[in-house]
CSV table of C-alpha atoms in Angstrom, one decimal:
chain,number,residue,atom,x,y,z
A,1,UNK,CA,13.6,-8.8,-19.2
A,2,UNK,CA,12.6,-5.4,-17.8
A,3,UNK,CA,13.5,-3.9,-14.4
A,4,UNK,CA,11.7,-0.7,-13.4
A,5,UNK,CA,14.1,1.5,-11.5
A,6,UNK,CA,12.2,4.7,-11.0
A,7,UNK,CA,8.6,6.0,-11.4
A,8,UNK,CA,7.6,9.7,-11.7
A,9,UNK,CA,4.0,10.9,-11.2
A,10,UNK,CA,2.3,14.3,-11.2
A,11,UNK,CA,-1.4,15.3,-10.8
A,12,UNK,CA,-2.3,11.6,-10.6
A,13,UNK,CA,-5.1,10.6,-8.1
A,14,UNK,CA,-4.0,11.8,-4.7
A,15,UNK,CA,-0.5,12.9,-5.8
A,16,UNK,CA,-0.4,16.5,-6.9
A,17,UNK,CA,3.2,17.5,-6.7
A,18,UNK,CA,5.7,15.9,-9.0
A,19,UNK,CA,7.4,13.0,-7.3
A,20,UNK,CA,10.1,10.5,-8.4
A,21,UNK,CA,10.5,7.4,-6.3
A,22,UNK,CA,13.0,4.5,-6.8
A,23,UNK,CA,12.0,0.9,-7.1
A,24,UNK,CA,14.1,-2.3,-6.6
A,25,UNK,CA,13.7,-6.0,-7.3
A,26,UNK,CA,11.5,-6.1,-4.2
A,27,UNK,CA,9.5,-3.0,-3.3
A,28,UNK,CA,7.0,-2.7,-0.4
A,29,UNK,CA,4.2,-0.1,-0.3
A,30,UNK,CA,3.1,0.7,3.2
A,31,UNK,CA,0.9,3.4,4.8
A,32,UNK,CA,-2.6,4.0,6.1
A,33,UNK,CA,-5.7,3.3,4.1
A,34,UNK,CA,-6.6,5.7,1.2
A,35,UNK,CA,-3.1,7.0,0.7
A,36,UNK,CA,-2.7,5.9,-2.9
A,37,UNK,CA,-0.9,2.6,-2.6
A,38,UNK,CA,-3.4,0.8,-4.9
A,39,UNK,CA,-3.3,3.8,-7.3
A,40,UNK,CA,0.5,3.3,-7.4
A,41,UNK,CA,0.1,-0.4,-8.4
A,42,UNK,CA,-2.4,0.6,-11.1
A,43,UNK,CA,-0.1,3.2,-12.7
A,44,UNK,CA,2.8,0.6,-12.7
A,45,UNK,CA,0.6,-1.9,-14.5
A,46,UNK,CA,-0.9,0.6,-17.0
A,47,UNK,CA,2.5,2.3,-17.8
A,48,UNK,CA,4.5,-1.0,-18.0
A,49,UNK,CA,2.0,-2.6,-20.4
A,50,UNK,CA,1.8,0.6,-22.6
A,51,UNK,CA,5.5,1.0,-22.8
A,52,UNK,CA,6.9,-2.5,-23.0
A,53,UNK,CA,4.0,-4.8,-24.0
A,54,UNK,CA,2.3,-2.7,-26.6
A,55,UNK,CA,-1.1,-2.6,-24.9
A,56,UNK,CA,-3.4,0.4,-24.6
A,57,UNK,CA,-3.1,2.0,-21.1
A,58,UNK,CA,-5.8,0.5,-18.8
A,59,UNK,CA,-6.6,2.0,-15.4
A,60,UNK,CA,-9.5,-0.3,-14.7
A,61,UNK,CA,-8.1,-3.9,-14.5
A,62,UNK,CA,-7.7,-5.3,-11.9
A,63,UNK,CA,-7.5,-2.0,-9.9
A,64,UNK,CA,-10.4,0.0,-11.0
A,65,UNK,CA,-9.5,3.7,-10.7
A,66,UNK,CA,-12.6,4.9,-12.6
A,67,UNK,CA,-12.7,7.4,-15.5
A,68,UNK,CA,-10.6,10.4,-16.1
A,69,UNK,CA,-12.6,12.4,-13.6
A,70,UNK,CA,-11.5,10.0,-10.8
A,71,UNK,CA,-7.9,9.5,-12.1
A,72,UNK,CA,-6.8,13.2,-12.5
A,73,UNK,CA,-5.9,15.0,-9.3
A,74,UNK,CA,-8.6,17.2,-7.8
A,75,UNK,CA,-7.9,19.8,-5.1
A,76,UNK,CA,-11.5,20.0,-3.9
A,77,UNK,CA,-13.8,22.9,-3.2
A,78,UNK,CA,-13.9,25.5,-6.0
A,79,UNK,CA,-10.7,24.3,-7.5
A,80,UNK,CA,-11.0,22.7,-11.0
A,81,UNK,CA,-9.8,19.2,-11.8
A,82,UNK,CA,-6.5,19.1,-13.7
A,83,UNK,CA,-6.9,18.7,-17.4
A,84,UNK,CA,-4.0,16.3,-17.6
A,85,UNK,CA,-1.6,14.2,-15.6
A,86,UNK,CA,1.9,12.9,-16.2
A,87,UNK,CA,3.5,9.5,-15.5
A,88,UNK,CA,7.1,8.4,-16.3
A,89,UNK,CA,9.5,5.6,-15.6
A,90,UNK,CA,13.1,4.7,-15.9
A,91,UNK,CA,14.0,1.0,-16.6
A,92,UNK,CA,16.6,-1.4,-17.7
A,93,UNK,CA,15.5,-3.7,-20.5
A,94,UNK,CA,17.6,-6.6,-21.9
A,95,UNK,CA,18.3,-7.0,-25.6
A,96,UNK,CA,16.0,-10.1,-25.5
A,97,UNK,CA,13.0,-7.7,-25.3
A,98,UNK,CA,14.0,-6.2,-28.7
A,99,UNK,CA,15.3,-9.3,-30.6
A,100,UNK,CA,14.6,-7.8,-34.0
A,101,UNK,CA,16.5,-4.6,-33.2
A,102,UNK,CA,19.8,-5.9,-31.9
A,103,UNK,CA,21.4,-9.3,-32.2
A,104,UNK,CA,23.3,-8.7,-28.9
A,105,UNK,CA,21.9,-9.2,-25.4
A,106,UNK,CA,23.1,-5.8,-24.2
A,107,UNK,CA,20.9,-3.9,-21.8
A,108,UNK,CA,19.1,-0.8,-22.8
A,109,UNK,CA,18.5,2.1,-20.4
A,110,UNK,CA,14.9,3.3,-21.1
A,111,UNK,CA,13.3,6.6,-20.0
A,112,UNK,CA,9.7,7.4,-20.7
A,113,UNK,CA,7.5,10.4,-19.9
A,114,UNK,CA,3.8,10.4,-20.9
A,115,UNK,CA,1.0,13.0,-20.6
A,116,UNK,CA,-2.6,11.8,-20.3
A,117,UNK,CA,-5.7,13.7,-21.1
A,118,UNK,CA,-9.4,12.8,-21.6
A,119,UNK,CA,-10.1,10.8,-24.6
A,120,UNK,CA,-12.4,12.1,-27.4
A,121,UNK,CA,-15.5,10.9,-25.5
A,122,UNK,CA,-14.3,12.6,-22.3
A,123,UNK,CA,-14.4,9.5,-20.2
A,124,UNK,CA,-11.1,7.6,-20.1
A,125,UNK,CA,-7.5,8.8,-19.8
A,126,UNK,CA,-5.6,8.6,-23.0
A,127,UNK,CA,-1.9,9.4,-23.8
A,128,UNK,CA,-1.5,12.6,-25.8
A,129,UNK,CA,2.2,13.3,-25.6
A,130,UNK,CA,5.2,11.1,-24.9
A,131,UNK,CA,8.9,11.1,-24.9
A,132,UNK,CA,10.9,7.9,-25.1
A,133,UNK,CA,14.7,7.7,-24.7
A,134,UNK,CA,16.8,4.6,-25.2
A,135,UNK,CA,20.4,5.4,-24.5
A,136,UNK,CA,21.3,8.5,-26.5
A,137,UNK,CA,18.4,8.1,-29.0
A,138,UNK,CA,15.0,9.7,-28.2
A,139,UNK,CA,11.6,10.4,-29.7
A,140,UNK,CA,9.1,13.0,-28.8
A,141,UNK,CA,5.5,12.6,-30.1
A,142,UNK,CA,2.4,14.7,-29.7
A,143,UNK,CA,-1.0,13.8,-31.0
A,144,UNK,CA,-3.2,16.0,-33.2
A,145,UNK,CA,-6.0,17.9,-31.4
A,146,UNK,CA,-8.2,20.8,-32.2
A,147,UNK,CA,-5.6,23.2,-30.8
A,148,UNK,CA,-2.5,21.7,-32.3
A,149,UNK,CA,-1.2,19.5,-35.0
A,150,UNK,CA,0.6,16.2,-34.9
A,151,UNK,CA,4.3,16.5,-34.1
A,152,UNK,CA,7.0,13.9,-34.1
A,153,UNK,CA,10.7,14.6,-33.5
A,154,UNK,CA,13.6,12.2,-33.0
A,155,UNK,CA,17.2,12.8,-32.0
A,156,UNK,CA,20.6,11.2,-31.5
A,157,UNK,CA,23.9,12.6,-30.3
A,158,UNK,CA,24.4,14.0,-33.8
A,159,UNK,CA,21.2,16.1,-34.0
A,160,UNK,CA,17.4,16.5,-34.0
A,161,UNK,CA,15.0,15.8,-36.9
A,162,UNK,CA,11.2,16.4,-37.3
A,163,UNK,CA,8.6,14.7,-39.4
A,164,UNK,CA,7.6,16.9,-42.3
A,165,UNK,CA,4.7,16.5,-44.7
A,166,UNK,CA,1.3,15.0,-44.2
A,167,UNK,CA,0.8,11.5,-43.0
A,168,UNK,CA,-1.8,11.0,-45.7
A,169,UNK,CA,-4.7,8.6,-45.1
A,170,UNK,CA,-5.1,8.0,-41.4
A,171,UNK,CA,-3.6,11.3,-40.3
A,172,UNK,CA,-3.0,10.6,-36.6
A,173,UNK,CA,-5.5,11.6,-34.1
A,174,UNK,CA,-4.2,9.2,-31.5
A,175,UNK,CA,-0.7,8.8,-30.1
A,176,UNK,CA,1.2,6.3,-32.2
A,177,UNK,CA,-1.2,6.2,-35.1
A,178,UNK,CA,1.5,7.2,-37.5
A,179,UNK,CA,4.7,6.2,-35.8
A,180,UNK,CA,3.9,2.6,-35.0
A,181,UNK,CA,2.5,1.7,-38.4
A,182,UNK,CA,4.5,3.8,-40.8
A,183,UNK,CA,7.7,5.0,-39.0
A,184,UNK,CA,9.7,1.9,-39.9
A,185,UNK,CA,9.1,2.6,-43.6
A,186,UNK,CA,9.8,6.3,-43.1
A,187,UNK,CA,13.2,5.4,-41.5
A,188,UNK,CA,13.9,3.1,-44.4
A,189,UNK,CA,12.7,5.0,-47.4
A,190,UNK,CA,12.1,8.7,-46.5
A,191,UNK,CA,15.7,10.0,-46.1
A,192,UNK,CA,16.1,13.5,-47.4
A,193,UNK,CA,16.3,13.6,-51.2
A,194,UNK,CA,14.4,10.3,-51.7
A,195,UNK,CA,11.5,10.3,-54.2
A,196,UNK,CA,8.6,9.2,-52.1
A,197,UNK,CA,5.2,10.3,-51.0
A,198,UNK,CA,6.0,9.4,-47.4
A,199,UNK,CA,6.6,12.2,-44.8
A,200,UNK,CA,10.3,12.9,-44.4
A,201,UNK,CA,12.6,13.5,-41.5
A,202,UNK,CA,14.2,17.0,-41.9
A,203,UNK,CA,16.9,18.6,-39.8
A,204,UNK,CA,16.0,21.0,-36.9
A,205,UNK,CA,18.3,24.0,-36.3
A,206,UNK,CA,22.0,23.2,-37.1
A,207,UNK,CA,21.5,19.4,-37.3
A,208,UNK,CA,22.9,17.6,-40.4
A,209,UNK,CA,20.8,15.6,-42.7
A,210,UNK,CA,19.4,12.3,-41.3
A,211,UNK,CA,21.5,9.5,-42.7
A,212,UNK,CA,22.1,5.8,-42.4
A,213,UNK,CA,24.1,6.1,-39.2
A,214,UNK,CA,21.3,8.0,-37.5
A,215,UNK,CA,18.7,5.5,-38.9
A,216,UNK,CA,20.6,2.6,-37.3
A,217,UNK,CA,20.8,4.3,-33.9
A,218,UNK,CA,17.1,5.4,-33.9
A,219,UNK,CA,15.7,2.2,-35.3
A,220,UNK,CA,14.9,0.7,-31.9
A,221,UNK,CA,12.3,3.4,-31.3
A,222,UNK,CA,10.4,2.3,-34.4
A,223,UNK,CA,9.8,-1.0,-32.7
A,224,UNK,CA,8.9,0.1,-29.3
A,225,UNK,CA,5.5,0.6,-27.6
A,226,UNK,CA,1.8,0.5,-28.2
A,227,UNK,CA,0.3,-1.3,-31.3
A,228,UNK,CA,3.8,-2.5,-32.1
A,229,UNK,CA,3.7,-5.1,-34.8
A,230,UNK,CA,7.3,-6.2,-33.9
A,231,UNK,CA,6.2,-7.1,-30.4
A,232,UNK,CA,3.3,-9.1,-31.9
A,233,UNK,CA,5.7,-10.9,-34.1
A,234,UNK,CA,8.1,-11.5,-31.2
A,235,UNK,CA,5.3,-13.2,-29.3
A,236,UNK,CA,4.5,-15.7,-32.1
A,237,UNK,CA,8.2,-16.2,-32.8
A,238,UNK,CA,8.9,-17.2,-29.2
A,239,UNK,CA,11.1,-14.3,-28.3
A,240,UNK,CA,11.1,-12.7,-24.9
A,241,UNK,CA,8.5,-10.0,-24.2
A,242,UNK,CA,7.9,-8.0,-21.0
A,243,UNK,CA,4.9,-9.4,-19.0
A,244,UNK,CA,3.0,-7.8,-16.1
A,245,UNK,CA,0.7,-9.7,-13.8
A,246,UNK,CA,-1.4,-7.8,-11.3
A,247,UNK,CA,-3.1,-9.7,-8.4
A,248,UNK,CA,-5.9,-7.9,-6.7
A,249,UNK,CA,-6.8,-8.6,-3.1
A,250,UNK,CA,-7.2,-12.3,-3.7
A,251,UNK,CA,-10.9,-13.3,-3.6
A,252,UNK,CA,-10.9,-16.8,-5.1
A,253,UNK,CA,-14.0,-18.8,-4.3
A,254,UNK,CA,-13.1,-22.4,-3.2
A,255,UNK,CA,-15.4,-25.1,-4.5
A,256,UNK,CA,-16.2,-28.5,-3.1
A,257,UNK,CA,-15.8,-30.1,-6.6
A,258,UNK,CA,-14.3,-28.6,-9.7
A,259,UNK,CA,-15.4,-29.4,-13.2
A,260,UNK,CA,-12.5,-29.9,-15.7
A,261,UNK,CA,-12.2,-27.4,-18.5
A,262,UNK,CA,-10.1,-24.7,-20.1
A,263,UNK,CA,-8.7,-22.0,-17.9
A,264,UNK,CA,-7.5,-18.5,-18.3
A,265,UNK,CA,-5.1,-16.6,-16.0
A,266,UNK,CA,-7.0,-14.0,-14.1
A,267,UNK,CA,-6.2,-11.7,-11.1
A,268,UNK,CA,-8.3,-13.4,-8.4
A,269,UNK,CA,-6.8,-16.8,-9.0
A,270,UNK,CA,-10.0,-18.8,-9.7
A,271,UNK,CA,-8.1,-20.6,-12.5
A,272,UNK,CA,-5.5,-22.1,-10.2
A,273,UNK,CA,-7.3,-25.4,-9.3
A,274,UNK,CA,-7.9,-26.2,-13.0
A,275,UNK,CA,-4.4,-25.4,-13.8
A,276,UNK,CA,-3.0,-27.6,-11.1
A,277,UNK,CA,-5.3,-30.5,-12.2
A,278,UNK,CA,-4.2,-30.1,-15.8
A,279,UNK,CA,-0.5,-30.2,-14.8
A,280,UNK,CA,-1.0,-33.3,-12.5
A,281,UNK,CA,-2.4,-35.3,-15.5
A,282,UNK,CA,-0.4,-34.1,-18.4
A,283,UNK,CA,2.8,-32.6,-16.9
A,284,UNK,CA,3.4,-34.9,-13.9
A,285,UNK,CA,7.1,-34.1,-13.5
A,286,UNK,CA,6.5,-30.4,-13.5
A,287,UNK,CA,3.5,-30.9,-11.1
A,288,UNK,CA,5.7,-32.9,-8.7
A,289,UNK,CA,8.3,-30.1,-8.6
A,290,UNK,CA,5.7,-27.4,-8.0
A,291,UNK,CA,3.9,-29.6,-5.5
A,292,UNK,CA,7.1,-29.8,-3.5
A,293,UNK,CA,7.5,-26.1,-3.5
A,294,UNK,CA,3.9,-25.5,-2.4
A,295,UNK,CA,4.3,-28.0,0.4
A,296,UNK,CA,7.6,-26.5,1.6
A,297,UNK,CA,5.8,-23.1,2.0
A,298,UNK,CA,2.7,-24.8,3.5
A,299,UNK,CA,4.8,-26.4,6.2
A,300,UNK,CA,6.9,-23.3,6.9
A,301,UNK,CA,3.8,-21.2,7.2
A,302,UNK,CA,1.7,-23.7,9.2
A,303,UNK,CA,-1.1,-23.8,6.6
A,304,UNK,CA,-0.7,-27.4,5.3
A,305,UNK,CA,1.8,-30.2,4.9
A,306,UNK,CA,0.5,-31.9,1.8
A,307,UNK,CA,-1.6,-30.8,-1.2
A,308,UNK,CA,-3.1,-33.0,-3.9
A,309,UNK,CA,-5.6,-33.2,-6.8
A,310,UNK,CA,-8.2,-35.9,-6.2
A,311,UNK,CA,-10.1,-37.0,-9.3
A,312,UNK,CA,-13.7,-38.0,-8.6
A,313,UNK,CA,-13.8,-41.2,-10.7
A,314,UNK,CA,-17.0,-43.3,-10.9
A,315,UNK,CA,-14.9,-46.4,-10.7
A,316,UNK,CA,-11.6,-46.9,-8.9
A,317,UNK,CA,-10.5,-49.4,-11.6
A,318,UNK,CA,-10.6,-46.7,-14.3
A,319,UNK,CA,-7.6,-44.5,-15.0
A,320,UNK,CA,-8.1,-40.7,-14.3
A,321,UNK,CA,-8.6,-38.6,-17.4
A,322,UNK,CA,-9.0,-34.9,-18.0
A,323,UNK,CA,-12.7,-35.2,-18.2
A,324,UNK,CA,-13.3,-36.2,-14.5
A,325,UNK,CA,-14.5,-33.8,-11.9
A,326,UNK,CA,-11.9,-33.3,-9.1
A,327,UNK,CA,-11.3,-31.9,-5.7
A,328,UNK,CA,-8.4,-29.9,-4.3
A,329,UNK,CA,-7.4,-31.3,-1.0
A,330,UNK,CA,-4.8,-30.5,1.7
A,331,UNK,CA,-3.6,-32.4,4.8
A,332,UNK,CA,-2.0,-31.3,8.0
A,333,UNK,CA,0.6,-33.4,9.8
A,334,UNK,CA,3.5,-35.5,8.7
A,335,UNK,CA,5.4,-38.7,9.7
A,336,UNK,CA,3.4,-40.9,12.0
A,337,UNK,CA,0.9,-38.2,12.9
A,338,UNK,CA,-0.7,-37.5,9.5
A,339,UNK,CA,-4.2,-36.1,9.5
A,340,UNK,CA,-6.9,-36.9,6.8
A,341,UNK,CA,-7.0,-35.1,3.5
A,342,UNK,CA,-9.6,-32.3,3.7
A,343,UNK,CA,-11.4,-30.5,0.9
A,344,UNK,CA,-10.0,-27.0,0.3
A,345,UNK,CA,-13.5,-25.6,1.2
A,346,UNK,CA,-13.4,-27.3,4.6
A,347,UNK,CA,-10.1,-25.7,5.8
A,348,UNK,CA,-9.2,-22.2,6.8
A,349,UNK,CA,-10.0,-19.5,4.2
A,350,UNK,CA,-6.4,-18.5,4.1
A,351,UNK,CA,-5.3,-21.6,2.3
A,352,UNK,CA,-7.5,-20.9,-0.8
A,353,UNK,CA,-6.5,-17.3,-0.8
A,354,UNK,CA,-2.7,-17.9,-0.7
A,355,UNK,CA,-2.6,-20.5,-3.4
A,356,UNK,CA,-3.1,-18.0,-6.3
A,357,UNK,CA,-0.1,-16.0,-5.0
A,358,UNK,CA,2.0,-19.1,-4.7
A,359,UNK,CA,1.0,-20.1,-8.2
A,360,UNK,CA,2.4,-16.9,-9.6
A,361,UNK,CA,5.6,-16.7,-7.7
A,362,UNK,CA,6.7,-20.4,-7.8
A,363,UNK,CA,5.0,-21.5,-11.0
A,364,UNK,CA,3.8,-18.7,-13.2
A,365,UNK,CA,1.7,-19.9,-16.1
A,366,UNK,CA,3.2,-17.3,-18.3
A,367,UNK,CA,6.6,-15.5,-18.2
A,368,UNK,CA,6.4,-12.6,-15.8
A,369,UNK,CA,8.8,-9.7,-15.3
A,370,UNK,CA,6.7,-7.6,-13.0
A,371,UNK,CA,4.4,-9.1,-10.3
A,372,UNK,CA,2.1,-6.6,-8.5
A,373,UNK,CA,0.5,-7.9,-5.4
A,374,UNK,CA,-2.1,-6.2,-3.2
A,375,UNK,CA,-2.5,-7.2,0.5
A,376,UNK,CA,-1.3,-10.8,0.2
A,377,UNK,CA,-1.7,-11.2,4.0
A,378,UNK,CA,-5.5,-11.1,3.9
A,379,UNK,CA,-6.9,-14.1,5.9
A,380,UNK,CA,-3.4,-15.3,7.0
A,381,UNK,CA,-2.1,-15.8,10.5
A,382,UNK,CA,1.0,-13.7,11.4
A,383,UNK,CA,3.3,-16.7,11.0
A,384,UNK,CA,2.0,-17.2,7.4
A,385,UNK,CA,2.3,-13.5,6.7
A,386,UNK,CA,5.9,-13.6,7.8
A,387,UNK,CA,6.6,-16.6,5.6
A,388,UNK,CA,5.3,-14.7,2.6
A,389,UNK,CA,8.0,-12.2,3.3
A,390,UNK,CA,10.7,-14.9,3.1
A,391,UNK,CA,9.1,-16.2,-0.1
A,392,UNK,CA,9.2,-12.8,-1.8
A,393,UNK,CA,12.8,-12.4,-0.8
A,394,UNK,CA,13.5,-15.8,-2.4
A,395,UNK,CA,11.9,-15.0,-5.8
A,396,UNK,CA,12.6,-11.3,-6.3
A,397,UNK,CA,15.5,-10.6,-8.7
A,398,UNK,CA,16.5,-8.5,-11.6
A,399,UNK,CA,14.5,-10.9,-13.8
A,400,UNK,CA,11.4,-11.1,-11.6
A,401,UNK,CA,10.4,-7.7,-10.0
A,402,UNK,CA,7.9,-7.9,-7.1
A,403,UNK,CA,5.9,-4.9,-5.8
A,404,UNK,CA,3.8,-5.6,-2.8
A,405,UNK,CA,1.2,-3.4,-1.1
A,406,UNK,CA,0.9,-4.5,2.5
A,407,UNK,CA,-0.4,-3.6,6.0
A,408,UNK,CA,1.4,-6.5,7.6
A,409,UNK,CA,4.3,-5.6,10.0
A,410,UNK,CA,5.0,-9.4,10.2
A,411,UNK,CA,5.7,-9.5,6.4
A,412,UNK,CA,7.8,-6.3,6.5
A,413,UNK,CA,9.8,-7.4,9.6
A,414,UNK,CA,10.6,-10.8,8.1
A,415,UNK,CA,12.0,-9.2,5.0
A,416,UNK,CA,14.2,-6.8,7.0
A,417,UNK,CA,15.4,-9.7,9.2
A,418,UNK,CA,16.1,-12.0,6.2
A,419,UNK,CA,18.2,-9.3,4.5
A,420,UNK,CA,20.0,-8.4,7.8
A,421,UNK,CA,20.7,-12.1,8.6
A,422,UNK,CA,21.8,-12.8,5.0
A,423,UNK,CA,19.2,-15.5,4.6
A,424,UNK,CA,18.4,-14.2,1.1
A,425,UNK,CA,20.4,-13.3,-1.9
A,426,UNK,CA,19.0,-9.8,-1.7
A,427,UNK,CA,21.0,-6.9,-0.2
A,428,UNK,CA,19.4,-3.8,1.5
A,429,UNK,CA,19.8,-2.0,-1.9
A,430,UNK,CA,17.7,-4.7,-3.6
A,431,UNK,CA,14.7,-3.8,-1.4
A,432,UNK,CA,12.7,-0.5,-1.2
A,433,UNK,CA,10.2,0.5,1.4
A,434,UNK,CA,7.9,3.2,0.2
A,435,UNK,CA,5.9,4.9,2.9
A,436,UNK,CA,2.8,6.8,1.8
A,437,UNK,CA,2.0,9.8,4.1
A,438,UNK,CA,-1.3,11.7,3.8
A,439,UNK,CA,-0.8,15.5,3.9
A,440,UNK,CA,-4.2,17.1,3.6
A,441,UNK,CA,-5.5,16.3,0.1
A,442,UNK,CA,-2.1,15.3,-1.1
A,443,UNK,CA,0.1,12.3,-0.5
A,444,UNK,CA,3.9,12.3,-0.1
A,445,UNK,CA,5.9,9.1,-0.8
A,446,UNK,CA,8.9,8.6,1.4
A,447,UNK,CA,11.7,6.1,0.6
A,448,UNK,CA,12.7,4.4,3.9
A,449,UNK,CA,16.1,2.8,4.4
A,450,UNK,CA,17.5,0.7,7.2
A,451,UNK,CA,20.9,0.3,8.9
A,452,UNK,CA,23.0,-2.9,9.2
A,453,UNK,CA,20.9,-4.1,12.2
A,454,UNK,CA,17.6,-3.8,10.2
A,455,UNK,CA,16.4,-0.7,12.0
A,456,UNK,CA,14.3,1.7,9.9
A,457,UNK,CA,16.0,5.1,9.2
A,458,UNK,CA,14.9,8.5,7.8
A,459,UNK,CA,11.2,7.8,8.7
A,460,UNK,CA,8.9,10.8,9.0
A,461,UNK,CA,7.3,11.5,12.4
A,462,UNK,CA,4.0,10.0,11.3
A,463,UNK,CA,5.6,6.6,10.7
A,464,UNK,CA,4.7,4.2,13.6
A,465,UNK,CA,3.1,7.0,15.6
A,466,UNK,CA,-0.1,5.0,16.1
A,467,UNK,CA,1.8,1.9,17.2
A,468,UNK,CA,4.0,3.8,19.6
A,469,UNK,CA,1.0,5.5,21.2
A,470,UNK,CA,-0.7,2.1,21.6
A,471,UNK,CA,2.4,0.6,23.2
A,472,UNK,CA,2.8,3.6,25.5
A,473,UNK,CA,-0.9,3.4,26.6
A,474,UNK,CA,-0.5,-0.4,27.3
A,475,UNK,CA,2.5,0.3,29.5
A,476,UNK,CA,1.4,3.4,31.3
A,477,UNK,CA,-2.4,3.5,31.7
A,478,UNK,CA,-3.9,6.9,32.3
A,479,UNK,CA,-4.0,8.1,35.9
């Protein structure tokens, strides 16, 4: 499992100055519109998948930040757009993420710093330089460009070594092109003095020769990051692998009748009804457990009391199969005063919009370490918004990190009160509130804290200014 503890950004979107902000098992992003909260979610997704899941960085899904021209910071006017931007993170990763590196379950402290520039076509951001440190071992890699050659250096407590010689066929033009395909062999076979045509690791400065002890310490870095065949193997072998799921502002389209069929997990949640229907037929015990959790939230939020999958069978005497169309229905009321089951399309829009969020936090279809959620309160009454706050408190942990962008005071206040009143296993240190403040063309991120009574501390003057002015106006009308 992976827990991101800190993120660093510079010249990224509306963030010009270098900033480092701390994250927790539950992190809330708050602030006015267009202050970079969605951009922050996008960088978390792109960086996490690049570093831990071995996927090329993607700044378009599900939060589309555009091409390099839109991602790199721009001062405006006659100022030129920055030629690069930097992103970094610090995280704790369990040994289960690297099962082929260590037989133990010890935790690894991971630090990553990556510089992005335009790709060769000049359209998308692409990583051109990175430094990864795991404990005392580190690696610095720079891609080959017109102005500079490919460079790879590694280090331990004992010294620093660089890669010498040519990479041969496929000389790297993209970050990782040599390291992730050939470095494991280089570490195994290309020690100084070996007869091999592979590039060799040679000492830098006063460092001693690279030996078996160093190779053992640095071995984890050969199985870490983009295009990593070890991660691909881990997936098929059933080992743990870091997973990120990003939910855009939920826009699922409820239907009166659903056709059965295969489904694929996607950010807007349109797969959820088919997933529930499949579970109700082929995993009834699991469905009953999840159904209970859904209904518990539904009753607490006032959205619904019961939920069910209703097959549309041509004959009531026939047993339901996976080939029947079906409806997703909910019912209000309990005990003697039960209402009728209503189609999901005939009830408030908030019900269909909250189900994809519930599906991820109470019954994720795939293992998830990091859940990114944008404005989950859309279409929800304040009481339901507050109940979402309690739900996030209940599920957030060191094994399931939740980052929520929200404009809901009700959600924020419920989290503060649940922590204050000890209704959750989270302490105040397990929750971060990041306030995004616009300063001209730049944005400053403030880390807010609260006291033992749940009162926000160290907030800048702009925080709550609008609300205080509105309250003051309602109490004392102008003369």
